[in-house]
Amino acid sequence: MNAYDNICIGGDAGYNITSGSVNTFIGTKAGKGNVSVTGDYNTGIGVNALYNITSGDNNTALGVQALEAVEDGYLNIGIGVLSAKSLITGHNNCVIGAQAGEQMDNSNYNILIGDGAGQYFKQADYNCYIGYLAGWNSNTSENLCIGTYSGLSFENGNHNIYMRSEEHTSELQSRQYLVCR
């Protein structure tokens, strides 16, 4: 066992660390891992934060079930209850807000800020969603949604920009268009 400089506080926190080093896991089952934990420089604070971590490095999870499914993903940030909960192998994601990116899986280079931002998208890359429920159900890449409910219902097309703050107004599903409301 070559593990060193790990801090684990809470029932089963960091339980399966074998050679992972410089990790901090605080909370019941934070950083527990289902198999050998070899990842380094991870921080999981909250019940089940980084629960499935194995070889992933440099992840930060703050909140109940934040980044819970991450196994070998790296350079991810999940702040908020259920933030990026289902992400397994993605990297370079920044997810801030309760349920933001909750269902994302194998996604990379996304910025999701706001409660429910990108909550139901599965696999998409290079998106920036800022606002309550922004990009809520999108499964496409290279989109920008700014404002409450922006891009709430679009599911198809890449390279979109949505900006709005009114609730439930209709939006166009477009490719390479700017839609401002």
mmCIF file of C-alpha atoms in Angstrom, residues 10 32 65 131-132 146 174:
data_model
loop_
_atom_site.group_PDB
_atom_site.id
_atom_site.type_symbol
_atom_site.label_atom_id
_atom_site.label_comp_id
_atom_site.label_asym_id
_atom_site.label_seq_id
_atom_site.Cartn_x
_atom_site.Cartn_y
_atom_site.Cartn_z
ATOM 1 C CA GLY A 10 -17.002 9.787 8.376
ATOM 2 C CA LYS A 32 -15.547 5.147 -0.498
ATOM 3 C CA GLN A 65 -24.014 12.876 -3.876
ATOM 4 C CA GLY A 131 -29.115 30.203 -15.031
ATOM 5 C CA TYR A 132 -31.898 28.307 -13.340
ATOM 6 C CA ILE A 146 -27.694 32.295 -20.457
ATOM 7 C CA SER A 174 -32.036 26.040 -34.489
#
